[in-house]
Amino acid sequence: MSQSHIGLVAHDSWLEPFEDAIRGRHDHAAWKISQLTQNGKRSLSDFATGHLYFGLHKTNNGWVFREWAPNATAIFLVGDFNSWKEQEAYRLTEIPGSGNWEINLPEKAMKHGDLYKMKVYWNGGSGERIPAWATRVVQDDQTKIFSAQVWHPDQPFSWSDSNFKTDVDPLLIYECHVGMAQDAEKVGSYSEFKDNILPRVKADGYNAIQVMAIQEHPYYGSFGYHVSSFFAPSSRFGTPEELKDLINTAHSMGIAVIMDLVHSHAVKNEVEGLGNLCGDPNQFFYPGGRHEHPAWDSLCFDYGKDDVLHFLLSNCKYWLEEFHFDGFRFDGITSMLYYSHGLGEAFTNYGDYFNGHQDDNAICYLTIANKLIHEINPDAVTIAEDVSGMPGLAAKYEDGGYGFDYRLALNIPDYWIKTIKEVSDENWKPSSIFWELTNRRAGEMTVSYAESHDQALVGDKTIIFRLIDADMYWHFRKGDENELARRGIALHKMIRLVTASTINGGYLNFMGNEFGHPEWIDFPREGNGWSYKYARRQWNLVDNHELCYHWLGDFDREMLKAIKSVDKFEKTPVVEIWHSDGDQVLAYMRGNLIFVFNFSPTRSFTDYGFLVPKGSYNVVLNSDSKDFGGFGFADDSITHFTNFDPLYENDGKEWLKLYIPARSAVVLRKQD
């Protein structure tokens, strides 16, 4: 009897030629899991406890500090407590045969708030280093030097979120950056975000925030993607307790908190980071040609080392258990999956995913990380950011997949950029739009989004800026809109609605884009005089009802309300009712909602008919409503009744005829 296909292949027969490779990757992960768990004698969670052993910890008798530094010949702790001088009392002892170093200190040897580092010696050199497992790292305002900090408040944080459960039906993500979440030209804090932004997220209808730049990073302008201290929440935003308070408050509002986790690379810095912790540049990272990322100027983890797996898996557990994060968006997965980091790869056929150019160690790590995360919290959310389209990323481990809950639908923002830039409005094709938004792998859920945070950065443009450009500065006051502004307002709403209403998993919006934030993001740097002018969000614009921004924000809120009105919306089939590329009209149904789009810039249609389940329909959302900056051409108060047609009587369908103005969208609900 022939062996039945593994689940991933059973869902996609085109993968049959590569089934051996798929099974090989799965078996590799299973073998490594067995090794790490001692053949099942312990759990993955039991293995991922490095943060409880390494680093600085308070004990009943004082303090204990440990570090993995196999190339070191001597290590001292230096800091405020010994005037930053090497003293025998602060010399670590090597634990024979382990590569680990340890010191036990009396309680009076240091105190909460003291700054410290390691002074590490190795054959041929020495240097001050921040411990790899440090959980608190701060920067001096004057010298800009980073140091670890003893952190043990008298009162531990008190959580009140034991009954919180992540709501993912559907997952509606508000992607955000704490530091630039304020109007003021400064670095915002965890507490300000909690007080000022969380209420906006709740009112707008999102049920999750995806928080960027949490792991400590030396350069603020890296957007948090050049991490130095993987266990330390960035102190530039506040204390660990203030981050916990933010998460605890979000949970009290029914909002899940997803962390943007960077395990794809590390900053090259040696003093602040892991680049040369104890004289061995390859302690955490691949040697030779795979050591440095050629495009990111960073270092690439060696996922084949058990000690590196221990570090990264413990990092996942640490953020879940210590800070109650509800999951992770794994950044830069394409860079991990391929020896080429995906650079210059076309990924045009399945062979490109199974040609021997993939890093099986990284694939194994990602698979185990997902197993661990869901072992610790079965409701946790994991999202993969991969531009290559690797099959199985968001498929179940048991089916030969890597175990992510979702993959980002990176094709969608790319499609909208290309369409807006290269296709004239009268040539937008509903068939192409619908195909692009619903083209996804069977059995793998995605997170759809219209535009990425990268488009908001200097050098690129958001959707609203591509549509309106500089006219936003001169024609975004109510009553003063010109044709370009009116076009932008209309298409901004339609693009978001068609993207959000075709999801099969989740929907994501980057902070401020829901109301068409006009400014790009430009972090303080030498080239702009270290200004915070553009490293912020101008909430005053959406709050000012004399301007047009609130129309877009109001529409976004009502759009999410309509989507959430259907139980398990993301799991209901997207049933196409009609498309006409000639008319530029698209219609589809999900549950009891019908979505109708007229992308034509000039043609409105009267009594445009669709065959739908017979009955009566009421309008629940109209992008052309005056409430959202439209013309209000249609009467949304009337009930629409279907018209009998004997040809379709046995199908239970009748004609629904609508007036659909140019460049508008309408959502109707079938009445019981």
XYZ file of C-alpha atoms in Angstrom:
672
model
C 0.000 0.000 0.000
C 1.393 3.405 -0.973
C 1.991 5.954 1.746
C -0.726 8.612 1.933
C 0.300 12.160 1.167
C 1.361 14.459 3.967
C -1.316 17.098 4.619
C 0.496 19.937 2.851
C 0.683 17.881 -0.346
C -2.841 16.568 0.057
C -4.050 20.184 -0.042
C -1.908 21.025 -3.077
C -1.126 18.303 -5.616
C 1.430 20.551 -7.332
C 3.682 19.887 -4.335
C 3.845 16.129 -4.997
C 7.272 16.270 -6.707
C 8.656 17.879 -3.547
C 7.009 15.654 -0.965
C 10.291 14.045 0.063
C 11.777 17.471 0.799
C 8.672 18.480 2.773
C 8.833 15.277 4.804
C 12.567 15.747 5.282
C 12.077 19.205 6.784
C 9.306 17.930 9.014
C 11.415 14.976 10.161
C 14.344 17.313 10.862
C 12.159 19.427 13.145
C 10.715 16.323 14.815
C 14.235 14.980 15.431
C 15.392 18.275 16.916
C 12.296 18.514 19.132
C 12.990 15.000 20.390
C 16.580 15.957 21.134
C 15.664 19.173 22.959
C 12.951 17.452 24.998
C 15.138 14.413 25.780
C 12.834 12.131 23.823
C 9.737 13.617 25.398
C 10.917 13.473 28.996
C 10.406 17.204 29.219
C 8.485 19.799 27.227
C 9.813 22.445 24.860
C 8.770 24.959 27.492
C 11.022 23.176 29.990
C 13.921 23.596 27.551
C 13.233 27.280 26.831
C 14.138 28.559 30.291
C 17.463 30.254 29.640
C 16.174 33.595 30.881
C 15.474 32.036 34.266
C 19.080 30.836 34.535
C 21.236 33.369 32.717
C 21.398 37.072 33.434
C 21.003 38.794 36.788
C 18.535 37.428 39.345
C 17.636 38.263 42.922
C 17.895 35.316 45.289
C 16.997 34.744 48.917
C 20.622 35.405 49.833
C 21.465 38.193 47.406
C 22.164 38.076 43.679
C 23.263 35.550 41.086
C 24.575 36.425 37.626
C 25.372 34.013 34.793
C 26.518 34.393 31.198
C 27.229 32.008 28.322
C 30.691 33.091 27.171
C 32.633 30.019 25.979
C 35.559 32.017 24.539
C 36.159 34.180 27.605
C 39.221 33.817 29.836
C 37.941 36.118 32.600
C 34.797 38.143 33.329
C 34.184 40.885 35.881
C 31.021 42.824 36.682
C 31.731 46.550 36.722
C 29.240 49.286 37.525
C 27.990 51.951 39.872
C 28.457 49.545 42.764
C 32.273 49.375 42.360
C 33.029 52.692 40.643
C 33.322 50.834 37.317
C 36.583 49.186 38.408
C 37.500 45.515 38.270
C 37.444 43.961 41.706
C 38.030 40.360 42.731
C 34.737 40.390 44.616
C 32.977 40.842 41.283
C 34.962 38.262 39.280
C 32.880 35.476 37.714
C 33.845 31.805 37.923
C 33.741 29.515 34.894
C 31.565 26.431 35.309
C 33.855 23.673 33.979
C 32.960 22.215 30.591
C 29.878 24.358 30.000
C 31.109 27.659 28.624
C 28.985 29.307 31.318
C 30.229 31.789 33.917
C 28.660 32.542 37.287
C 28.891 34.759 40.342
C 26.923 34.873 43.584
C 26.858 38.192 45.389
C 25.497 39.366 48.737
C 22.435 41.594 48.720
C 24.463 44.703 49.537
C 26.698 44.175 46.478
C 24.266 46.055 44.244
C 20.891 47.709 44.368
C 17.907 48.446 42.172
C 18.797 51.096 39.594
C 22.567 50.508 39.526
C 24.156 50.585 36.069
C 26.561 47.809 35.147
C 28.351 45.916 32.370
C 30.613 42.937 31.998
C 34.342 43.444 31.492
C 35.251 40.423 29.386
C 38.754 39.115 28.640
C 39.685 36.648 25.903
C 42.900 35.536 24.289
C 44.194 38.612 22.517
C 41.669 41.152 23.715
C 39.094 42.509 26.127
C 36.122 44.835 26.224
C 33.098 46.072 28.138
C 29.915 44.283 27.149
C 26.228 44.427 27.990
C 25.108 40.938 29.093
C 23.311 38.987 26.358
C 20.423 38.137 28.703
C 20.028 41.632 30.208
C 16.384 42.506 30.818
C 16.910 46.220 31.398
C 19.213 48.418 29.289
C 19.298 52.219 29.442
C 21.074 54.989 27.544
C 22.760 57.954 29.212
C 21.193 61.203 27.964
C 24.542 63.020 27.772
C 27.087 60.395 26.720
C 24.578 58.264 24.739
C 26.307 55.195 26.179
C 24.147 52.122 26.872
C 24.452 50.112 30.084
C 22.581 47.274 31.713
C 20.614 48.258 34.799
C 19.863 46.325 37.958
C 16.085 46.091 37.949
C 14.231 44.683 40.907
C 11.434 47.001 42.119
C 10.195 46.541 45.675
C 6.721 45.752 44.383
C 6.345 43.351 41.441
C 3.756 44.297 38.842
C 0.254 43.037 39.653
C -1.585 41.582 36.660
C -5.380 41.530 36.380
C -5.796 39.891 32.965
C -6.182 36.219 33.886
C -9.529 35.998 32.077
C -8.328 37.599 28.851
C -8.717 35.519 25.704
C -7.537 36.588 22.262
C -10.467 37.317 19.929
C -9.535 36.357 16.363
C -12.910 36.214 14.635
C -11.587 38.019 12.701
C -8.201 39.348 13.801
C -8.190 43.127 13.256
C -4.705 44.505 13.865
C -3.671 48.074 14.538
C 0.071 48.150 13.864
C 1.795 50.776 15.973
C 5.046 52.250 17.244
C 4.985 53.526 20.826
C 7.651 56.188 20.370
C 6.020 57.954 17.440
C 2.430 57.546 18.619
C 2.168 61.058 20.069
C 1.432 64.483 18.562
C 4.369 66.041 20.382
C 7.785 66.197 18.736
C 9.449 63.730 21.094
C 9.689 60.036 21.933
C 6.341 58.873 23.262
C 6.090 56.609 26.300
C 4.348 53.354 27.172
C 2.128 55.282 29.576
C 1.172 57.911 27.003
C 0.328 55.164 24.546
C -1.818 53.452 27.162
C -3.685 56.648 28.026
C -3.954 58.299 24.608
C -3.812 55.626 21.905
C -5.439 52.514 23.320
C -8.806 54.307 23.660
C -8.579 55.274 19.971
C -7.819 51.683 18.976
C -10.774 50.432 21.005
C -13.144 53.072 19.610
C -12.031 52.327 16.055
C -12.952 48.656 16.453
C -9.577 46.919 16.267
C -9.135 43.910 18.559
C -5.340 43.663 18.451
C -2.323 45.928 18.391
C 0.933 44.849 16.789
C 3.676 46.744 18.572
C 6.946 47.542 16.833
C 10.384 48.306 18.288
C 9.955 46.681 21.710
C 13.317 44.887 21.877
C 16.099 47.321 22.763
C 17.903 48.813 19.765
C 20.765 51.339 19.794
C 19.550 53.403 16.838
C 16.020 54.790 17.173
C 15.760 55.301 13.422
C 16.108 51.577 12.734
C 12.354 51.279 13.471
C 13.388 48.651 16.027
C 14.777 46.182 13.500
C 18.470 46.337 14.549
C 18.131 44.710 17.956
C 20.957 44.704 20.482
C 19.355 43.389 23.702
C 16.748 40.758 22.911
C 15.340 40.414 26.435
C 15.154 44.126 27.271
C 12.048 46.183 26.470
C 13.226 49.485 25.058
C 13.825 51.859 27.968
C 13.445 54.939 25.755
C 9.678 54.376 26.100
C 9.649 53.785 29.853
C 10.049 51.022 32.425
C 9.174 47.320 32.125
C 6.315 47.906 34.558
C 4.900 50.627 32.324
C 4.968 48.238 29.357
C 3.207 45.628 31.472
C 0.618 48.237 32.462
C 0.040 49.017 28.782
C -0.525 45.329 27.981
C -2.678 44.759 31.065
C -4.838 47.765 30.138
C -5.143 46.617 26.539
C -6.373 43.251 27.785
C -8.957 44.971 29.990
C -10.261 46.596 26.782
C -10.425 43.273 24.938
C -7.376 44.127 22.834
C -4.690 41.512 22.174
C -1.060 42.651 22.076
C 1.170 41.117 19.408
C 4.889 41.812 19.456
C 6.956 42.489 16.357
C 9.696 39.934 17.081
C 13.089 40.213 15.392
C 14.891 36.867 15.294
C 16.043 37.169 11.691
C 19.223 39.120 12.452
C 20.982 41.261 15.068
C 22.732 44.599 15.146
C 26.486 44.473 14.490
C 27.367 46.589 17.539
C 29.834 44.846 19.813
C 29.608 46.936 22.987
C 25.787 47.083 23.016
C 24.961 43.885 21.151
C 26.006 40.286 20.544
C 28.478 40.963 17.726
C 31.578 39.967 19.695
C 30.499 39.133 23.218
C 33.669 37.328 24.292
C 36.145 37.444 21.447
C 34.307 35.001 19.171
C 32.303 36.833 16.477
C 30.650 33.518 15.589
C 29.346 32.690 19.059
C 25.758 33.473 18.069
C 26.161 33.892 14.321
C 27.050 31.967 11.199
C 30.722 32.007 10.219
C 32.238 32.954 6.890
C 30.149 34.291 4.036
C 26.889 33.795 5.929
C 27.994 35.899 8.906
C 26.723 39.284 7.708
C 23.510 40.196 5.947
C 24.590 41.890 2.715
C 21.619 44.255 2.544
C 20.845 44.988 6.184
C 24.355 45.557 7.599
C 23.569 43.134 10.411
C 24.523 39.682 11.691
C 22.796 36.379 10.901
C 22.027 33.916 13.706
C 23.386 30.378 13.453
C 20.150 28.402 13.871
C 22.113 25.140 13.798
C 23.571 25.681 17.276
C 21.599 24.365 20.232
C 22.823 27.262 22.379
C 21.422 29.742 19.844
C 18.133 27.824 19.755
C 18.137 27.977 23.549
C 18.627 31.750 23.429
C 15.927 32.431 20.818
C 13.330 29.971 22.118
C 13.823 31.278 25.657
C 13.291 34.747 24.208
C 9.895 33.687 22.856
C 8.877 32.243 26.213
C 10.171 35.269 28.114
C 8.003 37.772 26.249
C 4.936 35.512 26.524
C 5.224 34.810 30.220
C 6.936 37.875 31.671
C 4.978 40.481 29.674
C 1.829 38.545 28.685
C 2.216 39.259 24.968
C -0.415 37.373 22.985
C 1.848 36.325 20.150
C 4.366 37.492 17.622
C 4.758 38.788 14.122
C 8.072 37.253 13.048
C 9.996 39.796 11.017
C 12.219 39.081 8.021
C 11.447 35.392 7.600
C 12.472 35.401 3.934
C 15.970 36.380 5.018
C 16.041 33.363 7.340
C 14.670 30.813 4.903
C 17.177 31.198 2.061
C 20.952 31.284 1.831
C 20.455 34.238 -0.530
C 18.164 35.946 2.031
C 15.717 36.082 -0.874
C 17.788 38.774 -2.585
C 17.607 38.521 -6.356
C 15.257 35.535 -6.215
C 12.202 35.499 -8.472
C 10.236 32.645 -6.798
C 8.315 31.866 -9.972
C 7.753 28.123 -9.448
C 7.627 25.561 -6.651
C 11.116 24.342 -7.470
C 12.474 27.625 -6.117
C 11.401 26.550 -2.619
C 13.018 23.109 -2.751
C 16.235 23.553 -4.747
C 18.683 23.107 -1.891
C 19.163 26.851 -1.418
C 17.117 26.907 1.781
C 18.459 27.051 5.333
C 17.025 23.929 6.928
C 18.308 25.081 10.323
C 16.201 28.249 10.123
C 13.191 26.274 8.905
C 13.649 23.931 11.853
C 13.906 26.846 14.299
C 10.736 28.534 13.027
C 8.835 25.250 13.237
C 9.992 24.618 16.811
C 9.304 28.233 17.817
C 5.698 27.873 16.709
C 5.370 24.583 18.577
C 6.774 26.195 21.717
C 4.631 29.333 21.539
C 1.413 27.351 21.157
C 2.502 24.928 23.864
C 2.823 27.857 26.262
C -0.351 29.603 25.060
C -2.647 27.663 22.696
C -4.461 30.923 21.885
C -1.284 32.774 20.933
C -1.105 34.350 17.482
C 1.921 33.910 15.214
C 2.275 35.751 11.922
C 4.959 35.170 9.298
C 6.374 38.014 7.234
C 7.655 36.323 4.083
C 7.851 37.820 0.604
C 8.795 34.562 -1.111
C 5.522 32.659 -0.750
C 7.144 29.592 0.857
C 4.464 26.837 0.890
C 3.465 25.589 4.318
C 4.486 28.586 6.438
C 0.987 28.908 7.860
C 0.113 25.220 7.656
C -0.103 22.962 10.685
C 2.994 21.168 11.915
C 1.139 17.858 11.643
C 0.556 18.579 7.938
C 4.212 19.243 7.263
C 3.901 22.987 7.736
C 5.857 25.416 9.884
C 2.975 26.124 12.243
C 2.332 29.852 11.866
C -1.290 30.902 12.358
C -1.143 33.493 9.584
C 1.102 34.734 6.836
C 1.134 38.361 5.754
C -0.437 38.848 2.334
C 2.478 40.920 1.074
C 1.213 40.691 -2.500
C -1.727 42.968 -1.722
C 0.067 46.242 -0.833
C 2.432 45.615 -3.751
C -0.584 45.224 -6.025
C -2.165 48.469 -4.851
C 1.101 50.397 -5.280
C 1.515 49.078 -8.809
C -2.123 49.767 -9.710
C -2.138 53.339 -8.395
C 1.232 54.148 -9.984
C 0.854 52.461 -13.347
C -2.835 51.991 -14.211
C -5.169 54.844 -15.094
C -8.428 54.882 -13.152
C -10.557 53.931 -16.144
C -8.482 50.762 -16.609
C -8.803 49.331 -13.096
C -10.159 45.813 -13.618
C -12.442 44.318 -10.936
C -11.528 40.792 -12.066
C -7.864 41.517 -11.376
C -8.623 43.175 -8.032
C -10.787 40.270 -6.869
C -8.267 37.640 -7.987
C -5.350 39.379 -6.272
C -7.220 39.779 -2.988
C -8.481 36.187 -2.847
C -5.495 34.355 -4.351
C -4.043 32.446 -1.413
C -2.954 28.979 -0.492
C -5.620 26.506 0.570
C -5.416 25.740 4.262
C -3.260 28.763 5.126
C -4.742 31.878 6.690
C -3.426 35.306 5.769
C -3.441 38.820 7.179
C -4.488 41.232 4.434
C -3.537 44.885 4.367
C -3.736 47.680 1.840
C -0.410 49.338 2.634
C 2.610 48.615 4.792
C 4.455 50.743 7.322
C 7.381 50.851 4.878
C 5.250 52.957 2.533
C 4.903 55.585 5.247
C 8.667 56.100 5.485
C 10.622 58.883 3.822
C 11.422 57.843 0.267
C 8.084 56.133 -0.280
C 4.441 57.172 -0.210
C 1.295 56.019 1.543
C -1.807 55.292 -0.502
C -3.382 58.629 0.355
C -0.241 60.483 -0.684
C 0.023 58.573 -3.953
C -3.587 59.478 -4.677
C -3.516 63.168 -3.692
C 0.123 64.124 -3.108
C 0.819 67.763 -2.163
C -2.815 68.772 -2.695
C -3.461 67.252 0.761
C -1.799 70.336 2.218
C -4.004 72.780 0.328
C -7.308 71.046 -0.342
C -8.170 68.921 2.687
C -10.372 71.429 4.440
C -14.085 70.702 4.145
C -15.619 72.657 1.306
C -12.249 73.280 -0.304
C -11.632 69.824 -1.780
C -10.514 69.814 -5.407
C -11.040 66.928 -7.820
C -7.773 65.242 -6.851
C -8.700 65.324 -3.167
C -12.205 63.985 -3.865
C -10.708 61.158 -5.955
C -8.252 60.294 -3.194
C -10.914 60.288 -0.495
C -13.149 58.007 -2.559
C -10.472 55.505 -3.595
C -8.873 55.395 -0.144
C -12.175 54.141 1.270
C -12.822 51.700 -1.567
C -9.328 50.184 -1.473
C -9.608 49.576 2.253
C -13.101 48.139 2.060
C -12.358 45.693 -0.755
C -9.145 44.611 1.023
C -10.692 44.185 4.470
C -13.873 42.498 3.239
C -12.054 39.711 1.349
C -9.878 38.469 4.226
C -9.566 34.799 5.107
C -7.794 35.445 8.415
C -7.052 38.972 9.541
C -6.750 42.596 8.492
C -3.981 45.033 9.402
C -3.721 48.821 9.366
C -0.667 50.882 10.255
C -1.167 53.640 12.822
C -2.632 56.776 11.258
C -3.211 55.318 7.814
C -6.860 54.714 8.651
C -7.457 58.466 8.435
C -4.910 59.193 5.704
C -2.102 60.644 7.813
C -0.414 63.160 5.502
C 3.157 63.156 6.762
C 5.809 60.555 6.101
C 7.890 59.052 8.903
C 11.415 60.379 9.287
C 13.159 59.459 12.514
C 15.687 61.831 14.083
C 18.979 61.579 12.211
C 21.933 63.670 11.199
C 20.345 64.475 7.844
C 17.327 66.201 9.423
C 19.100 67.859 12.329
C 17.944 65.120 14.722
C 14.393 66.426 14.448
C 11.279 64.662 15.753
C 9.015 66.681 13.454
C 8.075 63.676 11.342
C 8.575 60.905 13.917
C 5.071 61.340 15.310
C 1.370 61.033 14.452
C -0.795 64.133 14.184
C -4.011 63.022 15.881
C -5.148 66.643 15.891
C -5.886 66.268 12.176
C -8.451 63.497 12.576
C -9.903 65.194 15.662
C -10.491 68.436 13.742
C -13.902 68.073 12.087
C -13.223 71.074 9.888
C -10.776 68.900 7.960
C -11.430 65.882 5.728
C -9.337 63.375 7.683
C -12.092 62.383 10.084
C -14.236 61.227 7.133
C -11.673 58.529 6.396
C -11.309 57.591 10.065
C -15.080 57.425 10.522
C -15.409 55.208 7.461
C -12.697 52.873 8.733
C -14.546 52.479 12.046
C -17.881 51.729 10.357
C -16.181 49.342 7.924
C -14.834 47.248 10.807
C -18.227 47.367 12.506
C -19.867 45.919 9.395
C -17.257 43.166 9.129
C -17.632 42.222 12.797
C -21.400 42.017 12.434
C -20.976 38.645 10.682
C -20.013 35.821 13.034
C -16.600 34.380 12.099
C -16.549 36.668 9.081
C -13.103 35.506 7.948
C -14.315 31.912 7.685
C -17.394 32.672 5.587
C -16.903 31.982 1.855
C -16.232 34.924 -0.446
C -18.826 34.243 -3.139
C -18.436 36.314 -6.280
C -21.788 37.542 -7.577
C -20.679 39.595 -10.532
C -17.815 41.394 -12.163
C -17.649 43.447 -15.336
C -14.293 44.855 -16.346
C -16.076 46.959 -18.935
C -18.343 48.594 -16.366
C -15.663 48.332 -13.644
C -18.259 46.838 -11.292
C -17.610 44.079 -8.737
C -20.022 42.363 -6.343
C -19.600 39.490 -3.888
C -21.341 38.084 -0.841
C -20.094 37.006 2.590
C -22.629 35.632 5.017
C -25.601 37.974 4.880
C -23.581 40.917 3.524
C -23.302 41.955 -0.111
C -20.390 44.167 -1.180
C -20.788 46.202 -4.376
C -18.044 48.344 -5.953
C -18.140 50.693 -8.908
C -14.524 51.598 -9.699
C -15.459 53.667 -12.749
C -14.261 57.264 -12.272
C -17.033 58.715 -14.451
C -19.948 56.329 -14.953
C -22.792 55.903 -12.501
C -25.348 53.152 -13.035
C -29.077 53.129 -12.408
C -30.895 49.842 -11.718
C -27.699 47.824 -12.042
C -28.806 44.247 -11.395
C -27.309 41.242 -9.624
C -28.720 37.786 -8.953
C -28.754 37.298 -5.194
C -30.681 35.208 -2.645
C -34.234 36.525 -2.747
C -35.380 38.788 0.030
C -34.932 42.327 1.252
C -31.682 44.207 1.780
C -30.756 47.302 3.751
C -27.693 49.475 3.308
C -25.286 49.262 6.239
C -22.374 51.198 4.721
C -21.966 53.471 1.720
C -18.628 55.042 0.856
C -20.493 57.799 -0.999
C -22.371 58.886 2.115
C -21.915 62.529 3.063
C -20.913 61.249 6.513
C -17.717 59.969 4.888
C -17.012 62.816 2.500
C -19.069 61.470 -0.401
C -21.761 63.114 -2.482
C -24.690 61.253 -0.919
C -26.259 60.505 -4.287
C -28.110 57.358 -3.149
C -30.936 57.152 -0.631
C -29.577 54.683 1.913
C -32.698 54.753 4.056
C -34.794 52.657 1.679
C -35.130 48.875 1.807
C -34.177 47.112 -1.416
C -36.437 44.212 -2.435
C -35.354 41.613 -4.960
C -37.318 41.195 -8.210
C -38.741 37.815 -9.241
C -37.355 36.046 -12.301
C -38.935 32.688 -13.257
C -35.643 31.503 -14.782
C -33.995 31.444 -11.366
C -36.950 30.494 -9.189
C -35.534 27.050 -8.400
C -32.187 28.595 -7.396
C -33.818 30.816 -4.816
C -32.339 33.863 -6.527
C -33.855 37.107 -7.712
C -32.606 40.405 -9.134
C -31.313 43.077 -6.804
C -31.206 46.384 -8.649
C -29.213 49.297 -7.322
C -28.122 52.797 -8.131
C -24.332 52.769 -7.805
C -22.601 56.119 -8.293
C -19.191 56.369 -9.913
C -16.215 55.597 -7.708
C -18.233 54.284 -4.770
C -18.932 51.139 -2.771
C -21.973 49.985 -0.847
C -22.535 47.183 1.674
C -26.018 45.718 2.113
C -27.355 43.230 4.638
C -29.969 40.626 3.833
C -32.840 40.858 6.294
C -34.134 37.744 8.067
